[in-house]
Short mmCIF file of C-alpha atoms in Angstrom, two decimals:
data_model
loop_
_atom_site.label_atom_id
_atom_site.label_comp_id
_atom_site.label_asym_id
_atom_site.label_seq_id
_atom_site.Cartn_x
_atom_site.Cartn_y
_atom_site.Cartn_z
CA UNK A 1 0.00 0.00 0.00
CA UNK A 2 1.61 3.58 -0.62
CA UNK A 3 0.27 7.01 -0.91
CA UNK A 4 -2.95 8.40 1.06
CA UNK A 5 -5.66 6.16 -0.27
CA UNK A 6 -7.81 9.76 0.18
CA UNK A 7 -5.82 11.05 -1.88
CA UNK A 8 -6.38 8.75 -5.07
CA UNK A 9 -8.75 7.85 -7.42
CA UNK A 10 -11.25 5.32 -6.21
CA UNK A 11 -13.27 3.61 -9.06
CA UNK A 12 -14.94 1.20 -6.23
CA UNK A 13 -16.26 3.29 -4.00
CA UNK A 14 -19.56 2.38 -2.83
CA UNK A 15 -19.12 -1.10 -3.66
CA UNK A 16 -18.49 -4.40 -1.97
CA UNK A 17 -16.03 -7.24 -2.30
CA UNK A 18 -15.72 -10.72 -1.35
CA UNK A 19 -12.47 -12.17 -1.41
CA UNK A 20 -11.38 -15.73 -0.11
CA UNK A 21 -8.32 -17.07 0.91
CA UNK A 22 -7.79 -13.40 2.19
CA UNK A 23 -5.44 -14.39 5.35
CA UNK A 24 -2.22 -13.80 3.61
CA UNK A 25 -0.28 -13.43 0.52
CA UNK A 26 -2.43 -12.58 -2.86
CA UNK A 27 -5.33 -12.66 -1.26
CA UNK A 28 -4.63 -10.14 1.40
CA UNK A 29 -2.51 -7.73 -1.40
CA UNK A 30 -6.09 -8.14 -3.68
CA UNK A 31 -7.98 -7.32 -0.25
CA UNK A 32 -6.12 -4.08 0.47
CA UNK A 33 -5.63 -2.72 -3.15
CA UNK A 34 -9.36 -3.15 -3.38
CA UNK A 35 -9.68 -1.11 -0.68
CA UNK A 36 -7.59 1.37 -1.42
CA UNK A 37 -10.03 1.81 -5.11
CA UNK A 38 -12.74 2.82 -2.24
CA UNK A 39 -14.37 -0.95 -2.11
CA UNK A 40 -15.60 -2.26 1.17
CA UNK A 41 -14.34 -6.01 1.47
CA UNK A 42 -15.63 -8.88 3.35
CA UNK A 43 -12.48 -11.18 4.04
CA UNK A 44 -12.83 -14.93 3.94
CA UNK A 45 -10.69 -17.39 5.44
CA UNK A 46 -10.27 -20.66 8.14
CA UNK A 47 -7.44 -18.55 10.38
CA UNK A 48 -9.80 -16.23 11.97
CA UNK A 49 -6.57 -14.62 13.60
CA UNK A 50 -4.65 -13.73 10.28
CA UNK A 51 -7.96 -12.43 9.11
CA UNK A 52 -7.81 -9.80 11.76
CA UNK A 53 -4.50 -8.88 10.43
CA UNK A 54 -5.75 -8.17 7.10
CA UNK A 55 -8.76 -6.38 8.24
CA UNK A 56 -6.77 -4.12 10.08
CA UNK A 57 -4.47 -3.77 6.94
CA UNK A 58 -7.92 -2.84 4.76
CA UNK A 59 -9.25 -0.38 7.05
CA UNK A 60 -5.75 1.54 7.09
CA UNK A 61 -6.30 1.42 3.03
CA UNK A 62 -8.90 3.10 3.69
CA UNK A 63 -11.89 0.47 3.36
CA UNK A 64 -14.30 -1.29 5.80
CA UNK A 65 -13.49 -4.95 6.54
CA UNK A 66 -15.76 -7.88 7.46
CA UNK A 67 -14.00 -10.94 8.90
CA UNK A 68 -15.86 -13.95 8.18
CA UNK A 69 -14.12 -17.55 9.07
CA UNK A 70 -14.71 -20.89 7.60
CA UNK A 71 -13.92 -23.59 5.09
CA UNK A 72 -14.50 -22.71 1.16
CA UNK A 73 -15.54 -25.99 0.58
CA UNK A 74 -18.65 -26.49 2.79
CA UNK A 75 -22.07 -25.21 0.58
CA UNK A 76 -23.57 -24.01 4.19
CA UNK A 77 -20.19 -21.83 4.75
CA UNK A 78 -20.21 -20.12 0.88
CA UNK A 79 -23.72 -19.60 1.39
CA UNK A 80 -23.46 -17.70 5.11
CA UNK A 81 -20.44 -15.83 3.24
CA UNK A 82 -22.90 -14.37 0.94
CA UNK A 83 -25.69 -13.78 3.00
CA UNK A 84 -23.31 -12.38 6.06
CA UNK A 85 -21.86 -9.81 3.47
CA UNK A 86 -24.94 -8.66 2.25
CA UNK A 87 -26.57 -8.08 6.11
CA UNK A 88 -23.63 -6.08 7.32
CA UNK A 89 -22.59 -4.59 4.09
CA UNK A 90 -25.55 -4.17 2.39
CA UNK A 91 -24.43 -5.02 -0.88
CA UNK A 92 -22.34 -7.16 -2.58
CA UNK A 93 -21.00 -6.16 -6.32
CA UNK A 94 -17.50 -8.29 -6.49
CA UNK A 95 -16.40 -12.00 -5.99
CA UNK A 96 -13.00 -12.46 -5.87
CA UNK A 97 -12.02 -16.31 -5.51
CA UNK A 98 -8.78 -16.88 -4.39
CA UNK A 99 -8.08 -19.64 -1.93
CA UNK A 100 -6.25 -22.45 -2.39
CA UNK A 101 -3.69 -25.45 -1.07
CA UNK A 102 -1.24 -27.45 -2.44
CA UNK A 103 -0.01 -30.92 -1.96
CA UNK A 104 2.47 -31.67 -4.00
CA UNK A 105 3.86 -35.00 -5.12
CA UNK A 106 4.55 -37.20 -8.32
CA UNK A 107 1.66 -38.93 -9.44
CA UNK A 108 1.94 -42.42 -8.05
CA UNK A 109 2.76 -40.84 -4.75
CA UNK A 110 -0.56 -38.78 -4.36
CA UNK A 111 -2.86 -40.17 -1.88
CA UNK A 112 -6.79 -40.36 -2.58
CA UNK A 113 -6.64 -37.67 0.87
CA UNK A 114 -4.27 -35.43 -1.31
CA UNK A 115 -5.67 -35.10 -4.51
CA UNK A 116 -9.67 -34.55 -3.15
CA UNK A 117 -8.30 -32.31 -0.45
CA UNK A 118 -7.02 -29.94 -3.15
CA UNK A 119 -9.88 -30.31 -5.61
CA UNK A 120 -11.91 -29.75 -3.02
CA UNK A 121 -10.35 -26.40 -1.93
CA UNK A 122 -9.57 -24.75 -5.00
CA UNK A 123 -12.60 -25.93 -7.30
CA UNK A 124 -15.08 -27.10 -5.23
CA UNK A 125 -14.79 -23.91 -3.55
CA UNK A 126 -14.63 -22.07 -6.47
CA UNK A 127 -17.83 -23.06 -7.63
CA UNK A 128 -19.52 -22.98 -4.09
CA UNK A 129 -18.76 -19.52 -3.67
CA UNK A 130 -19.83 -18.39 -7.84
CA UNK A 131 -23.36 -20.53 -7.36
CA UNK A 132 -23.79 -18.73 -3.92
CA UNK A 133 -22.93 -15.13 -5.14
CA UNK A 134 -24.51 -15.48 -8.64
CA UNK A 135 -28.04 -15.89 -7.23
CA UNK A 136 -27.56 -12.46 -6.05
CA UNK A 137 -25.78 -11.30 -9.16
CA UNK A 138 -28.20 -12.36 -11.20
CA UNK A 139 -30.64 -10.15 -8.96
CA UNK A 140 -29.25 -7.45 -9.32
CA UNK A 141 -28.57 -7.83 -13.02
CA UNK A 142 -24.59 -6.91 -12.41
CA UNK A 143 -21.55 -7.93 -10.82
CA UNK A 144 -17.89 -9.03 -11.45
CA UNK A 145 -16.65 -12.43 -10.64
CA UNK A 146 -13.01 -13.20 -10.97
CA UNK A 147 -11.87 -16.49 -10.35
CA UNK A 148 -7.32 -17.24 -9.02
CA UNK A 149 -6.36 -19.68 -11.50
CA UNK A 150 -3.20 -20.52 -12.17
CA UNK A 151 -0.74 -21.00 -15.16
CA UNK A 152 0.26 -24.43 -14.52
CA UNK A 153 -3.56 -24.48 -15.07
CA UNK A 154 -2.56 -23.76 -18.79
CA UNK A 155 0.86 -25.79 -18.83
CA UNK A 156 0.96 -28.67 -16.34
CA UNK A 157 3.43 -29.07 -14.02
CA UNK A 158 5.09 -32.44 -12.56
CA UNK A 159 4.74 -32.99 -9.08
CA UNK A 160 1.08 -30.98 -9.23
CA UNK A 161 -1.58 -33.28 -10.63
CA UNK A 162 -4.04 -31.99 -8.39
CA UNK A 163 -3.26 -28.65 -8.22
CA UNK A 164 -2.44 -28.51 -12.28
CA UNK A 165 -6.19 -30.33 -12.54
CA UNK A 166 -8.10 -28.02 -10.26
CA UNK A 167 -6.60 -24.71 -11.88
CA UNK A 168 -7.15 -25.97 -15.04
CA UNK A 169 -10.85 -26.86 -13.91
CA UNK A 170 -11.12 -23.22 -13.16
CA UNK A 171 -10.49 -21.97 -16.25
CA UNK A 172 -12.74 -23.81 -17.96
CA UNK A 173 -15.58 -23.13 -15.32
CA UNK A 174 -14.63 -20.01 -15.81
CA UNK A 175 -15.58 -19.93 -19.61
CA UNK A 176 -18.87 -21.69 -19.19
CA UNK A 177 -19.69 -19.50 -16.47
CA UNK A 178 -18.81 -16.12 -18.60
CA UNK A 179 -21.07 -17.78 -21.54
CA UNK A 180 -24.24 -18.53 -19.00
CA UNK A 181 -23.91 -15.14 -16.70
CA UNK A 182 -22.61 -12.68 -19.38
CA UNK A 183 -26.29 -11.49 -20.27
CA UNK A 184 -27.50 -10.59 -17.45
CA UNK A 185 -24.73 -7.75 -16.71
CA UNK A 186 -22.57 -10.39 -14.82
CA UNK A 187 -18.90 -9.95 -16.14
CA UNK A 188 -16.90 -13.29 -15.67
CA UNK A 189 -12.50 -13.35 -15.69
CA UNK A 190 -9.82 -15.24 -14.26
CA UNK A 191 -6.19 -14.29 -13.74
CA UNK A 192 -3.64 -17.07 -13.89
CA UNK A 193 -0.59 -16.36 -11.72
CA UNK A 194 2.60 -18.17 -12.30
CA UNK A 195 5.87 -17.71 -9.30
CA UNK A 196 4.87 -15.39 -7.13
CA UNK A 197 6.03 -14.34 -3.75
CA UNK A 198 4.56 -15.53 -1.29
CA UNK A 199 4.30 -18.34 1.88
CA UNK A 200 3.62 -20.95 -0.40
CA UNK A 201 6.63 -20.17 -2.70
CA UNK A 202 8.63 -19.33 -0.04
CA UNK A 203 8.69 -23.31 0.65
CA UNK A 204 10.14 -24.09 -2.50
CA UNK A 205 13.93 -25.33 -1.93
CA UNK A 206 16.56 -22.50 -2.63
CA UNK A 207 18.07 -24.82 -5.96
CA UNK A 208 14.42 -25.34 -7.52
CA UNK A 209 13.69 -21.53 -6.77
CA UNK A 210 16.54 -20.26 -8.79
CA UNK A 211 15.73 -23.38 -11.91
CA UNK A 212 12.48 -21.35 -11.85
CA UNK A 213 13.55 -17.97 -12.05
CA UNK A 214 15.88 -18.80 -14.77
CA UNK A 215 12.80 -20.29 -16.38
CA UNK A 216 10.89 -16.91 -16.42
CA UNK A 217 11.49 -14.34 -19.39
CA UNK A 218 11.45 -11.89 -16.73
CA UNK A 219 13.93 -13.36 -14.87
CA UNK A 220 12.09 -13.18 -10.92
CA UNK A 221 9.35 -14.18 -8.99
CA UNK A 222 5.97 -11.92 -9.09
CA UNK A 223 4.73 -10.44 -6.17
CA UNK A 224 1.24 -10.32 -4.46
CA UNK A 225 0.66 -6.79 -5.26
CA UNK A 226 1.16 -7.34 -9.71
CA UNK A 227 -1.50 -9.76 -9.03
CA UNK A 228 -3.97 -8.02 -7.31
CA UNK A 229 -3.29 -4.71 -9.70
CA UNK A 230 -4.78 -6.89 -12.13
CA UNK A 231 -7.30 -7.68 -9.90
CA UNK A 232 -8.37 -4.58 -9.62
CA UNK A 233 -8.53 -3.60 -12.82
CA UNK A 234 -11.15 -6.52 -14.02
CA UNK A 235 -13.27 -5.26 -10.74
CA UNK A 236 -13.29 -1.26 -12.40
CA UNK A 237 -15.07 0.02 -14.76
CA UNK A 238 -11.91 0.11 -17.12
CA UNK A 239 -12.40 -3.76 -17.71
CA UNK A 240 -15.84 -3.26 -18.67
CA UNK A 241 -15.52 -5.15 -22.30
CA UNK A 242 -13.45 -7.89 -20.77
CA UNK A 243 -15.30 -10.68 -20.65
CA UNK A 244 -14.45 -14.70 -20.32
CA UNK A 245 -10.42 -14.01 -20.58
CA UNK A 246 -7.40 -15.50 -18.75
CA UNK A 247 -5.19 -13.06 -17.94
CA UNK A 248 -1.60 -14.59 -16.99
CA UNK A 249 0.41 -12.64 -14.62
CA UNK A 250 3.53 -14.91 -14.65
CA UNK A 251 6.52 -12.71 -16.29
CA UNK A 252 5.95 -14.78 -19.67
CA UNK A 253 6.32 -18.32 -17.97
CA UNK A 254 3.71 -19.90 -19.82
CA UNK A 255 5.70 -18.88 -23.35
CA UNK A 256 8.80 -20.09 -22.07
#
């Protein structure tokens, strides 16, 4: 965050977002960027605790947080998401899905526990959270839904069957979804990350971190904040002819 988010221009004001997977990394950068565009953002996440932290972090953006805990992949816990945003916000004009695990290993390593655990997290939830917030969408007759993907979601990637499968299952939930809800006002996006900066990187052995930045035109890992930029743009009225696109943010990794 820099500047005086009074200061700025603020395309969102007056609206509201719900982001997941908002307790750290790119989902707490898209959180407070949002914020400072003048959005109010309801903050989804299990760790109630690191939810506080990016509440705080919103509100000195500039914005009005709601902390809401629980597991993206329960129907009953997208659906109180929804409904809780909408009772304390009023409004809800932004879905922002985000969360997601990994757990990585080679094919005939991956457990049964491993591979549903991820689906579960990334697309299950993904779709739990779009069916809850596109009854209300559809209300309305407007909103903007943008959906984390990934570009191994595009590529592949050895070692990530499961989180290679659910990213890619994204995407292409992603294009039905912009082909059913694109008539009724509701614009549909994703953005496909590739190395970026943050906890879950930050695991990654030093060796296989520099094979990857050597693999990247750009030459270095992304960080949280060229993500959520991009975020923010498909949320703003500057995006408003973007429709059913995959935007990669991964410093030309996918052409590599």
């Amino acid at each position: 965050m820099t500047g005086d988010p009074s200061s700025r221009s603020q395309p969102l004001s007056g609206q509201v977002a719900l982001v997941t997977g908002a307790s750290r990394g790119i989902g707490r950068a898209i959180a407070c960027r949002l914020a400072e565009e003048g959005a109010s953002v309801a903050l989804f996440a299990r760790n109630a605790a690191a939810l506080g932290e990016t509440g705080a972090q919103v509100e000195a953006a500039g914005g009005r947080a709601l902390a809401i805990a629980g597991d993206v992949s329960r129907p009953d816990d997208a659906r109180g998401a929804v409904e809780k945003t909408l009772e304390a916000l009023g409004r809800l004009d932004i879905l922002v899905n985000n969360a997601g695990i990994t757990r990585d290993t080679l094919l005939l390593r991956m457990s049964d526990e491993q591979w549903s655990e991820v689906i579960d997290a990334n697309l299950k939830g993904t779709f739990l959270f779009c069916r809850a917030a596109a009854k209300h969408f559809l209300r309305q007759r407007s909103g903007r839904i943008i959906n984390i993907a990934s570009v191994v979601g595009l590529t592949g990637n050895a070692g990530q069957a499961n989180y290679a499968a659910s990213k890619g299952g994204i995407i292409a939930f992603t294009l039905t979804l912009a082909k059913e809800l694109g008539g009724r006002g509701i614009a549909v996006n994703a953005v496909a990350p590739g190395f970026i900066e943050t906890e879950m990187t930050a695991a990654i052995p030093a060796e296989a971190r520099q094979a990857a930045a050597e693999r990247i035109p750009c030459g270095r890992f992304g960080k949280p904040e060229e993500v959520a930029s991009v975020v923010a743009f498909l949320a703003g009225p500057g995006s408003s002819y973007i429709h059913g696109s995959v935007i990669r943010v991964d410093g030309g990794l996918a052409m590599a």
